[in-house]
mmCIF file of C-alpha atoms and ligand atoms in Angstrom:
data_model
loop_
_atom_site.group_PDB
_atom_site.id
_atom_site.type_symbol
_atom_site.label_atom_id
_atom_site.label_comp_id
_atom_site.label_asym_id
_atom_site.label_seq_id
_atom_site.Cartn_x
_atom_site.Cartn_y
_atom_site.Cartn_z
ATOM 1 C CA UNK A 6 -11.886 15.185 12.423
ATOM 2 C CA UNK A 7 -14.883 12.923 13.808
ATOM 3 C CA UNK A 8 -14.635 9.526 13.162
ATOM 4 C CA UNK A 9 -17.769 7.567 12.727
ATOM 5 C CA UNK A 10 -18.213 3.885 12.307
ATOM 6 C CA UNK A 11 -21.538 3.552 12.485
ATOM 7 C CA UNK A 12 -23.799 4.898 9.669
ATOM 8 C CA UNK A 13 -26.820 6.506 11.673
ATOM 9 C CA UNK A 14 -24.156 8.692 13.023
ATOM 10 C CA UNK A 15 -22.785 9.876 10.312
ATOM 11 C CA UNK A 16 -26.312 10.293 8.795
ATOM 12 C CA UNK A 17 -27.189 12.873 11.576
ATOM 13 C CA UNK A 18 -23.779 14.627 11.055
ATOM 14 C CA UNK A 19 -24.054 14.912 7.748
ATOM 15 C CA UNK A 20 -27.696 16.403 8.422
ATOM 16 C CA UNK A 21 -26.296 18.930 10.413
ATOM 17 C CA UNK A 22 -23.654 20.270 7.850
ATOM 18 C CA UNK A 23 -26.683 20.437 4.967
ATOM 19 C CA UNK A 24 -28.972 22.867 7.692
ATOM 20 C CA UNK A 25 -25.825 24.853 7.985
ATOM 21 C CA UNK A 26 -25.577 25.024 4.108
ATOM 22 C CA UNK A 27 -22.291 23.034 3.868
ATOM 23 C CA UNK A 28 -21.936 21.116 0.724
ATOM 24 C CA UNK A 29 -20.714 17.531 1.083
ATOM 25 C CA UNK A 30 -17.327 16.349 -0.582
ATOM 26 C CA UNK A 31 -17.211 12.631 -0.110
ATOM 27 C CA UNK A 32 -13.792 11.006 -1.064
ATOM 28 C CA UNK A 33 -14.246 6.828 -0.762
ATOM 29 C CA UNK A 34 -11.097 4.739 -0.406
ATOM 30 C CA UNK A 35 -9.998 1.549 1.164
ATOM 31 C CA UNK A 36 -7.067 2.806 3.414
ATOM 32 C CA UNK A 37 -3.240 2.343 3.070
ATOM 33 C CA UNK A 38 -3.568 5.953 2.220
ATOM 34 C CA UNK A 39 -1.026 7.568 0.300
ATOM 35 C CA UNK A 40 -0.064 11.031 -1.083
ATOM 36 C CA UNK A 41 -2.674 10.201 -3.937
ATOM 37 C CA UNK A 42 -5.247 9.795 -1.880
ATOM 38 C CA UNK A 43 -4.672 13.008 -0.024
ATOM 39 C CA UNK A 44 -5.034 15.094 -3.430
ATOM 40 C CA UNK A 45 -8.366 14.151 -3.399
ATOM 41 C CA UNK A 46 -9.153 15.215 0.205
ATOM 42 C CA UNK A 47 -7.422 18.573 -0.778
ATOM 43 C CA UNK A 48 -9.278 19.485 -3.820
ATOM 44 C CA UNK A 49 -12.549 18.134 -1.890
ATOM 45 C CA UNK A 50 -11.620 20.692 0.588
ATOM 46 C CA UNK A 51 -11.193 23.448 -2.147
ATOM 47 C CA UNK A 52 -14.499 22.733 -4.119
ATOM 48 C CA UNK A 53 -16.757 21.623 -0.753
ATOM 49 C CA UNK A 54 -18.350 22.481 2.888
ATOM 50 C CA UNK A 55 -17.476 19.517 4.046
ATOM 51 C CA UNK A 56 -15.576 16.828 3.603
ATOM 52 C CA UNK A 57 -16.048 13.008 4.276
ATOM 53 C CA UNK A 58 -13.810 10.442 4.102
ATOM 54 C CA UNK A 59 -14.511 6.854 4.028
ATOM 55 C CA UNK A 60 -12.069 3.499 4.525
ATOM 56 C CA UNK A 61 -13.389 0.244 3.357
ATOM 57 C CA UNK A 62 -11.923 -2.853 2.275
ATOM 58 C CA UNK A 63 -14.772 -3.918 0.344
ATOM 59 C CA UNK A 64 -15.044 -8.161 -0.154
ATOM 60 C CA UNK A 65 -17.080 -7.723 -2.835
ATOM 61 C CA UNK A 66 -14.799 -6.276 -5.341
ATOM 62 C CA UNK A 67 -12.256 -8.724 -4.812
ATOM 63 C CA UNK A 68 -12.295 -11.117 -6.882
ATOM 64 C CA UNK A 69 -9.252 -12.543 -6.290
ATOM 65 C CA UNK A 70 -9.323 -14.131 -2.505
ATOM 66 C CA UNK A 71 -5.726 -13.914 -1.529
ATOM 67 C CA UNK A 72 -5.767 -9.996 -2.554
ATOM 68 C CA UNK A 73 -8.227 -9.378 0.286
ATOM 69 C CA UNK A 74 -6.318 -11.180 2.971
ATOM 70 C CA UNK A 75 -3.349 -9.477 1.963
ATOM 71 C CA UNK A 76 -4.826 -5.955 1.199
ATOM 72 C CA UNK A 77 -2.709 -3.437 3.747
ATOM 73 C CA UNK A 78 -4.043 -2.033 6.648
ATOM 74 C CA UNK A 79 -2.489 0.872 8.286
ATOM 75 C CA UNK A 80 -5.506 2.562 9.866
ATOM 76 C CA UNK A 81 -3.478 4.986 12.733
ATOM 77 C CA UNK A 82 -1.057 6.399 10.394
ATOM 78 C CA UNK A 83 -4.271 6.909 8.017
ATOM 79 C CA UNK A 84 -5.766 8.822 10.619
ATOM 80 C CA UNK A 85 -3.280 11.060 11.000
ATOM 81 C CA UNK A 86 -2.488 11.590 7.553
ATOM 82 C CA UNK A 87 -6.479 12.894 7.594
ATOM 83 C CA UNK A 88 -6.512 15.167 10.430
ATOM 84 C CA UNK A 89 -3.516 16.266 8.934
ATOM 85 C CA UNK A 90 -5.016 17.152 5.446
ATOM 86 C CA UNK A 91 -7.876 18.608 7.416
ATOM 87 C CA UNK A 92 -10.473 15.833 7.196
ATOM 88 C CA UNK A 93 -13.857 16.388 9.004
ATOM 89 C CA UNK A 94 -15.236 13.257 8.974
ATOM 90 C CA UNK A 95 -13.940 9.340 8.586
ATOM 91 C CA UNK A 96 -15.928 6.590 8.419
ATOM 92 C CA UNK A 97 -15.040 3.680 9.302
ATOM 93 C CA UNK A 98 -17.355 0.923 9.250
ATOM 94 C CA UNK A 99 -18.070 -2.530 9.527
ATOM 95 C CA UNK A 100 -18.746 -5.029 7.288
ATOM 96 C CA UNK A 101 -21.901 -5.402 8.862
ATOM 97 C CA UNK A 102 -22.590 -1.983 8.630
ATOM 98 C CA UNK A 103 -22.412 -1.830 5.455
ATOM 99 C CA UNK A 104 -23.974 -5.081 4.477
ATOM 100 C CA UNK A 105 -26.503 -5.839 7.004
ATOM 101 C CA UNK A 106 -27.876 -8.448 5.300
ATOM 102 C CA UNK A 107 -24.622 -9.665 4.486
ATOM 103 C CA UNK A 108 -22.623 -10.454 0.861
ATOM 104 C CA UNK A 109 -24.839 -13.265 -0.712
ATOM 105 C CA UNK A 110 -27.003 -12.549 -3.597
ATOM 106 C CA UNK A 111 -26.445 -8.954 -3.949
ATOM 107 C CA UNK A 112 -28.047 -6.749 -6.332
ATOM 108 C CA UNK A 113 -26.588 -6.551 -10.142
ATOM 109 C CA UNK A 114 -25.662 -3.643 -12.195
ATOM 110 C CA UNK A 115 -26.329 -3.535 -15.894
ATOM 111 C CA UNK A 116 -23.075 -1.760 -17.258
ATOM 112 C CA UNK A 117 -22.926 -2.136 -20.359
ATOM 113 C CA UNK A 118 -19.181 -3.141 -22.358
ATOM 114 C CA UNK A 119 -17.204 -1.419 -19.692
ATOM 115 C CA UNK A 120 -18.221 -5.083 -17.501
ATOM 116 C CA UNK A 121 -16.013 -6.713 -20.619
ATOM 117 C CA UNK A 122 -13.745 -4.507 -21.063
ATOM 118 C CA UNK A 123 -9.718 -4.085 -19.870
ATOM 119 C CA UNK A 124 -9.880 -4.462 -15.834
ATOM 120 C CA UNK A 125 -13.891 -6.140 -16.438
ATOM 121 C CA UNK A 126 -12.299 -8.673 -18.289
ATOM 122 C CA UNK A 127 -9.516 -9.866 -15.982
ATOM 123 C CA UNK A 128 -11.022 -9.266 -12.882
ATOM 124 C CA UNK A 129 -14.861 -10.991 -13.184
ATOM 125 C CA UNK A 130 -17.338 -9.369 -10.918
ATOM 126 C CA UNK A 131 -14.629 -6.450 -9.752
ATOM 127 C CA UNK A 132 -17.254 -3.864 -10.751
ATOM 128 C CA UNK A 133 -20.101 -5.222 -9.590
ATOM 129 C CA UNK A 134 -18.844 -5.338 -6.506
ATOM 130 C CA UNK A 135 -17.629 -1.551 -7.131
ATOM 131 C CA UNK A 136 -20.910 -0.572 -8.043
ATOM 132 C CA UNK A 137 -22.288 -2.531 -4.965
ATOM 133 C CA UNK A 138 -20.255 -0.707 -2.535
ATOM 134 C CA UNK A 139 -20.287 2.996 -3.831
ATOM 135 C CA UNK A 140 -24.230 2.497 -3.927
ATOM 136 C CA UNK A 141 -24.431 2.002 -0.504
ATOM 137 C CA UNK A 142 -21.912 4.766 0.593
ATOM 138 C CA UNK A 143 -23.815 6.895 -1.971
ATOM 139 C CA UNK A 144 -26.857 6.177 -0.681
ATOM 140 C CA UNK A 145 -25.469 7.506 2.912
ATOM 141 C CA UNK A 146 -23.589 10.154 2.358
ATOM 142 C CA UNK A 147 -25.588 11.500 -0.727
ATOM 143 C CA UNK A 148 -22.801 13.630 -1.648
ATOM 144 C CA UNK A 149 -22.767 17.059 -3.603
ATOM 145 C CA UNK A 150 -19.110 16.264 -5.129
ATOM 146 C CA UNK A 151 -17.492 12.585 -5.374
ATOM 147 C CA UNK A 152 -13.921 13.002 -6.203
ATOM 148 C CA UNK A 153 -12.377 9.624 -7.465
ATOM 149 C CA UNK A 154 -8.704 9.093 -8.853
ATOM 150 C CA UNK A 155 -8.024 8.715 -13.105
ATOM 151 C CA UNK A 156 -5.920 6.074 -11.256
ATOM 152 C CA UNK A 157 -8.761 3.984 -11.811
ATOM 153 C CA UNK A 158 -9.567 5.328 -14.788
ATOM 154 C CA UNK A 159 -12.145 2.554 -15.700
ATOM 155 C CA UNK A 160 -13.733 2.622 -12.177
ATOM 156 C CA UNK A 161 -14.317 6.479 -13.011
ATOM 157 C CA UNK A 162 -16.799 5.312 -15.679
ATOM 158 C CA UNK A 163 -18.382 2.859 -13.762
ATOM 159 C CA UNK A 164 -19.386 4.638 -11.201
ATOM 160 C CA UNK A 165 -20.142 7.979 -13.332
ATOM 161 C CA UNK A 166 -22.858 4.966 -14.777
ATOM 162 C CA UNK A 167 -24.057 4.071 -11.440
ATOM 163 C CA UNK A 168 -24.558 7.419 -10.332
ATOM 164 C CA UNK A 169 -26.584 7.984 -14.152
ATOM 165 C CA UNK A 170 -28.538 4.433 -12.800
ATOM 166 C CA UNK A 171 -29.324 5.915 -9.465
ATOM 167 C CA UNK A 172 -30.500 9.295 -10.801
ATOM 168 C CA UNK A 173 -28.896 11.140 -8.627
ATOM 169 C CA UNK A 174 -26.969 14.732 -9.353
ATOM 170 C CA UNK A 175 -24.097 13.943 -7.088
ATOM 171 C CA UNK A 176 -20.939 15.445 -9.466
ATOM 172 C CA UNK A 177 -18.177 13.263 -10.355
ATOM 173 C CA UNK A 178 -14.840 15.238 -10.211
ATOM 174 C CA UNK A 179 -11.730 12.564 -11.941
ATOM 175 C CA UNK A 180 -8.672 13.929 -10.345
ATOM 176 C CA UNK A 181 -5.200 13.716 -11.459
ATOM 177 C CA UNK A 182 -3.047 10.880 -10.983
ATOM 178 C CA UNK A 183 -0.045 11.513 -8.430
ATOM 179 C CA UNK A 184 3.390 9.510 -8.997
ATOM 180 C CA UNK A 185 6.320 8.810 -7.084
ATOM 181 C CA UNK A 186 9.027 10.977 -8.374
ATOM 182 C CA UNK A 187 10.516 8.063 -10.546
ATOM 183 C CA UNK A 188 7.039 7.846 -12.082
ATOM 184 C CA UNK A 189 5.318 4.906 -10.255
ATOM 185 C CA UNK A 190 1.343 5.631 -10.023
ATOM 186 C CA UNK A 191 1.273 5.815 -6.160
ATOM 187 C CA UNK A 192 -0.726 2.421 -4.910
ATOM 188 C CA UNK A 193 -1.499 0.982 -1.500
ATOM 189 C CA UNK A 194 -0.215 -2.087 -2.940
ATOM 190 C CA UNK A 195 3.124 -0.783 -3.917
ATOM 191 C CA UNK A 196 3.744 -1.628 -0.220
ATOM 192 C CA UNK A 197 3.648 -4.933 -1.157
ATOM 193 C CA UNK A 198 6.792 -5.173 -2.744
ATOM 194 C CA UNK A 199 9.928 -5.904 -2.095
ATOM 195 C CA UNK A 200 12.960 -3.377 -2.569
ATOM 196 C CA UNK A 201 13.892 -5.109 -5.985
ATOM 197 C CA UNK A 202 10.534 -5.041 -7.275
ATOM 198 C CA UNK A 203 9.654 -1.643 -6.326
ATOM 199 C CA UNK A 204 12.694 -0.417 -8.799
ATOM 200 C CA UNK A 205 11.549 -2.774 -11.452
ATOM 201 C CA UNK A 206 7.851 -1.424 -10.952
ATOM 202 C CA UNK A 207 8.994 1.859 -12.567
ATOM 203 C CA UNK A 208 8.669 0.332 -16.283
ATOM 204 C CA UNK A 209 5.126 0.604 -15.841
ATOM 205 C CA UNK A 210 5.414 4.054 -16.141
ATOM 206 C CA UNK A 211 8.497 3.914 -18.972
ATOM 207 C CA UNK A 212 6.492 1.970 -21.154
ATOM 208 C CA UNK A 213 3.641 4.132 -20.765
ATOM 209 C CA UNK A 214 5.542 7.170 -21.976
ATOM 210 C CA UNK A 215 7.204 5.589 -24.609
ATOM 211 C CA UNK A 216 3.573 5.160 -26.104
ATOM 212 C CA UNK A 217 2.396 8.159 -25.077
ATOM 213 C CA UNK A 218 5.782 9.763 -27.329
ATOM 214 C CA UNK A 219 5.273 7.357 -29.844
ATOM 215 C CA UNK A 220 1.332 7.965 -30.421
ATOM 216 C CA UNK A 221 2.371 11.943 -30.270
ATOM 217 C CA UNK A 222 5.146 11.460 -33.003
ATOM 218 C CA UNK A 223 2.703 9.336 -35.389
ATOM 219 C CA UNK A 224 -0.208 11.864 -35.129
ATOM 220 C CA UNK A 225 2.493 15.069 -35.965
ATOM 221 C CA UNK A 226 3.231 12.945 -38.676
ATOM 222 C CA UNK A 227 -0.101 12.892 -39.117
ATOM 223 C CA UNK A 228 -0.411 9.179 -40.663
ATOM 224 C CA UNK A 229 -3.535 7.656 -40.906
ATOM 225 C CA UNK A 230 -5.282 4.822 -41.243
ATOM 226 C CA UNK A 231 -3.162 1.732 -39.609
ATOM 227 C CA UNK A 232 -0.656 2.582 -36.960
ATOM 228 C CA UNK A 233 2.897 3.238 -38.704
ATOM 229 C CA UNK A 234 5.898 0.498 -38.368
ATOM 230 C CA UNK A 235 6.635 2.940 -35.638
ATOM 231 C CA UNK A 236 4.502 3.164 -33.328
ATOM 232 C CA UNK A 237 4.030 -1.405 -33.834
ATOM 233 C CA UNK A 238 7.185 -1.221 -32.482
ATOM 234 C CA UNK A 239 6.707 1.273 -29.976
ATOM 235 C CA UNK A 240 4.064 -1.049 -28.501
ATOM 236 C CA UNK A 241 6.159 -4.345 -28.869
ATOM 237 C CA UNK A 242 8.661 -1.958 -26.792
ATOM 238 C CA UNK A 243 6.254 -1.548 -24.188
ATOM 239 C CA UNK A 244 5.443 -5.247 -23.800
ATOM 240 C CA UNK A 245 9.080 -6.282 -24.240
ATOM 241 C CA UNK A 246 10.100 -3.510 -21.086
ATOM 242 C CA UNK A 247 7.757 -5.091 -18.955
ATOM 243 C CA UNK A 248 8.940 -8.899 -19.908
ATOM 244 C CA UNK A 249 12.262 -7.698 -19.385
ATOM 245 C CA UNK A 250 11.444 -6.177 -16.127
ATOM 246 C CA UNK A 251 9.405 -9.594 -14.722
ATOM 247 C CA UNK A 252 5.932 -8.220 -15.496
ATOM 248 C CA UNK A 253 3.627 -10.774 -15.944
ATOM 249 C CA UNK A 254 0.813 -8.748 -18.633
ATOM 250 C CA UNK A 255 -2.700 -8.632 -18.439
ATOM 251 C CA UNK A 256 -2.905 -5.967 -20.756
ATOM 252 C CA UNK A 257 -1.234 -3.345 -22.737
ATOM 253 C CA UNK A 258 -4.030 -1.370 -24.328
ATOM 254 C CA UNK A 259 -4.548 1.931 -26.670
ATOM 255 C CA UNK A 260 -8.301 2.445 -25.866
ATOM 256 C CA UNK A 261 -10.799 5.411 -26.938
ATOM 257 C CA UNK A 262 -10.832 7.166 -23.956
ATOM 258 C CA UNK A 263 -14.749 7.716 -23.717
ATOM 259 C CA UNK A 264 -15.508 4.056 -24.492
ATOM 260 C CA UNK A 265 -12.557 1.966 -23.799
ATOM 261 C CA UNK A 266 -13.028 -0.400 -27.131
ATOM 262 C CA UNK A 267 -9.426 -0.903 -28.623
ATOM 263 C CA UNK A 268 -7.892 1.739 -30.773
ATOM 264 C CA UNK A 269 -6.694 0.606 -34.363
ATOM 265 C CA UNK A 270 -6.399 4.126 -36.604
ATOM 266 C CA UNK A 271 -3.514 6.655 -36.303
ATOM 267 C CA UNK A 272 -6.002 9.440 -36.053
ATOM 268 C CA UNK A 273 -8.075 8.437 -33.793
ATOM 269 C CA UNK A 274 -8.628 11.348 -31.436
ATOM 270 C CA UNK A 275 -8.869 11.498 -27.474
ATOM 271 C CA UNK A 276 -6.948 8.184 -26.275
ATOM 272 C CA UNK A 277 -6.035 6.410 -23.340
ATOM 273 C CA UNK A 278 -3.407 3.974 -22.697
ATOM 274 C CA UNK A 279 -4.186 1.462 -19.981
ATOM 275 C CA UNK A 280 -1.476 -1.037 -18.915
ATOM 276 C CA UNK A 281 -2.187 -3.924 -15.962
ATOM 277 C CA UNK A 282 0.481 -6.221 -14.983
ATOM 278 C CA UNK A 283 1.591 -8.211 -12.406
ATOM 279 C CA UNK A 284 4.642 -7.674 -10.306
ATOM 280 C CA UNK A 285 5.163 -11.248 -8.226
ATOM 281 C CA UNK A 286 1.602 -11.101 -6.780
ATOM 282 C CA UNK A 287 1.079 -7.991 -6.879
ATOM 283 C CA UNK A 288 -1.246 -6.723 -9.451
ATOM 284 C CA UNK A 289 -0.651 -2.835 -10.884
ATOM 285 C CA UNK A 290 -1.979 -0.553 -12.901
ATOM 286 C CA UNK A 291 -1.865 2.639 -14.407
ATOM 287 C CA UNK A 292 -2.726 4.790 -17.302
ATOM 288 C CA UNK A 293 -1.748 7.980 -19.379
ATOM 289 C CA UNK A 294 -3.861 10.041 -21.376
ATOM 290 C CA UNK A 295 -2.443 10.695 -24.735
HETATM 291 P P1 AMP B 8 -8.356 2.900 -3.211
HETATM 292 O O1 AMP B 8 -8.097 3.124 -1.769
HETATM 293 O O2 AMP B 8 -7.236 2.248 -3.938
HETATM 294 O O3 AMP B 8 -9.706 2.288 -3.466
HETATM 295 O O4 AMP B 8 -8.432 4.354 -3.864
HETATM 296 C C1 AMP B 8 -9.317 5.316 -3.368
HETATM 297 C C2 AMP B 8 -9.358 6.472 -4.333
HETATM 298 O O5 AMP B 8 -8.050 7.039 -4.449
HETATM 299 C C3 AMP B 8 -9.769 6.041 -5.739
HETATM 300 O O6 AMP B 8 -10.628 7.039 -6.283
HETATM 301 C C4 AMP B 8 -8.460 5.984 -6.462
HETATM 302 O O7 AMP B 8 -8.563 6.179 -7.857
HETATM 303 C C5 AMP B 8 -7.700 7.119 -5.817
HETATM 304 N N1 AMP B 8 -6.257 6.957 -6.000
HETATM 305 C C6 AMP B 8 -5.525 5.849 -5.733
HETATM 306 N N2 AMP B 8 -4.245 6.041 -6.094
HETATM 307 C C7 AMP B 8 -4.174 7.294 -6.612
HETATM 308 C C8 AMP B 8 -3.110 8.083 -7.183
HETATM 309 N N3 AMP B 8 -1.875 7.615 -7.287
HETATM 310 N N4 AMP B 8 -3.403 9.326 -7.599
HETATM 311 C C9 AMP B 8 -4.665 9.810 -7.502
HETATM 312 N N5 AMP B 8 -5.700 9.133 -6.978
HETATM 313 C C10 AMP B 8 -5.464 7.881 -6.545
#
């Protein structure tokens, strides 16, 4: 694996791999990796030539301050897990490489109710900043394939609008989320917490299922209009797990899964549920297609 941190370097790398014909994978994270994020080096590695990887912390999507300073940095063992996984490239830049001008008055992105919306609505300006920093790696690594985790299933939309506002026919590949085998969505941040928490972190994924059975039992039933008395209770369930289990909720939602605007009929096709909570400070989230 070659490591670049600056981005005229990896420019003329990259150059070289499109004269040999190599199509570019390009797999962005912000480090702490995890089994997750290798997936999406291996199926890069299945579908492309070549295949980038960058770490960033990027400021401008925090918009919580204290979530930055504490993000987790592990960079050594996240090189290794990359040559490992059979990486060819890393970079690794600078803020100032990737904001030469600096973070003030950056550009804005017109996007529409998924700004409002779920993770848009609790964390203001997240997305821009999102949008902010993919343009620029975009913009570098002008990749063939971007492969992004349904993790972040809301980020997935974003930037499949960013890449329709830059015009470009880089190919958006959502990839599976990978768990823990108790069912946590693997998270740099799950390093975060402590033993206890980690354990209680698990009703994340409990409550999800429960909807996820509960929305599959009311549609077999096939019920429509209003949800039944069920599934209400299902969903007070859910809430009540998380209470139980110290979450502090942002949100517990049953969204369309194209648009993300709340869910209210029985037989509504293709859903998602989205759940965000806090664990102490640590912020989670996860999601299960229904
Ligand atoms: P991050 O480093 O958290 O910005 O994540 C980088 C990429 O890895 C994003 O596309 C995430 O959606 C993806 N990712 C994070 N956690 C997981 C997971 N548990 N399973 C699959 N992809 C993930």
């Amino acid at each position: 694996m070659i490591l670049f941190k600056k981005a005229k370097d990896l420019s003329a790398w990259l150059e070289q791999q499109r004269l040999k014909g190599e199509s570019i994978g390009f797999v962005p994270t912000m480090g702490a990796l995890h089994a997750g994020h290798i997936s999406l080096i291996d199926i890069s590695k299945k579908q492309a030539g070549a295949t980038v990887c960058s770490i960033f912390v990027n400021p401008t999507q925090f918009n919580d301050p204290k979530d930055f300073q504490k993000y987790p940095i592990t960079i050594e063992q996240d090189i290794l897990l990359l040559e490992r996984a059979g990486t060819d490239a890393l970079f690794l830049p600078e803020a100032d490489e990737v904001y030469p001008g600096g973070t003030a008055g950056l550009e804005k992105y017109e996007l529409g109710p998924l700004e409002n919306l779920l993770e848009g609505k609790y964390r203001p300006g997240h997305f821009q900043g999102v949008c902010q920093v993919m343009r620029r790696l975009l913009d570098l690594v002008r990749p063939d394939d971007l492969f992004m985790g349904q993790k972040d299933y809301q980020q997935c939309m974003v930037v499949r609008r960013l890449l329709e506002i830059m015009g470009v026919a880089t190919v958006l590949h959502p990839c599976p989320i990978i768990r823990e085998p108790d069912g946590l969505a693997m998270s740099s941040r799950n390093m975060r917490l402590s033993e206890e928490q980690r354990k209680k972190a698990t009703a994340i994924y409990r409550a999800l299922s429960a909807i996820r059975d509960g929305w599959r039992k009311m549609q077999a039933a096939g019920a429509r209009g209003v949800f039944t008395e069920e599934m209400e209770a299902v969903l007070r369930g859910a809430t009540m797990l998380l209470e139980k289990n110290d979450f502090r909720i942002d949100y517990i939602s049953l969204a369309d899964a194209a648009s993300l605007e709340p869910v209210t009929r029985a037989d509504h096709a293709d859903v998602v549920g989205l759940v965000a909570a806090f664990m102490g400070e640590v912020r989670l989230i996860d999601n299960m297609v229904l």
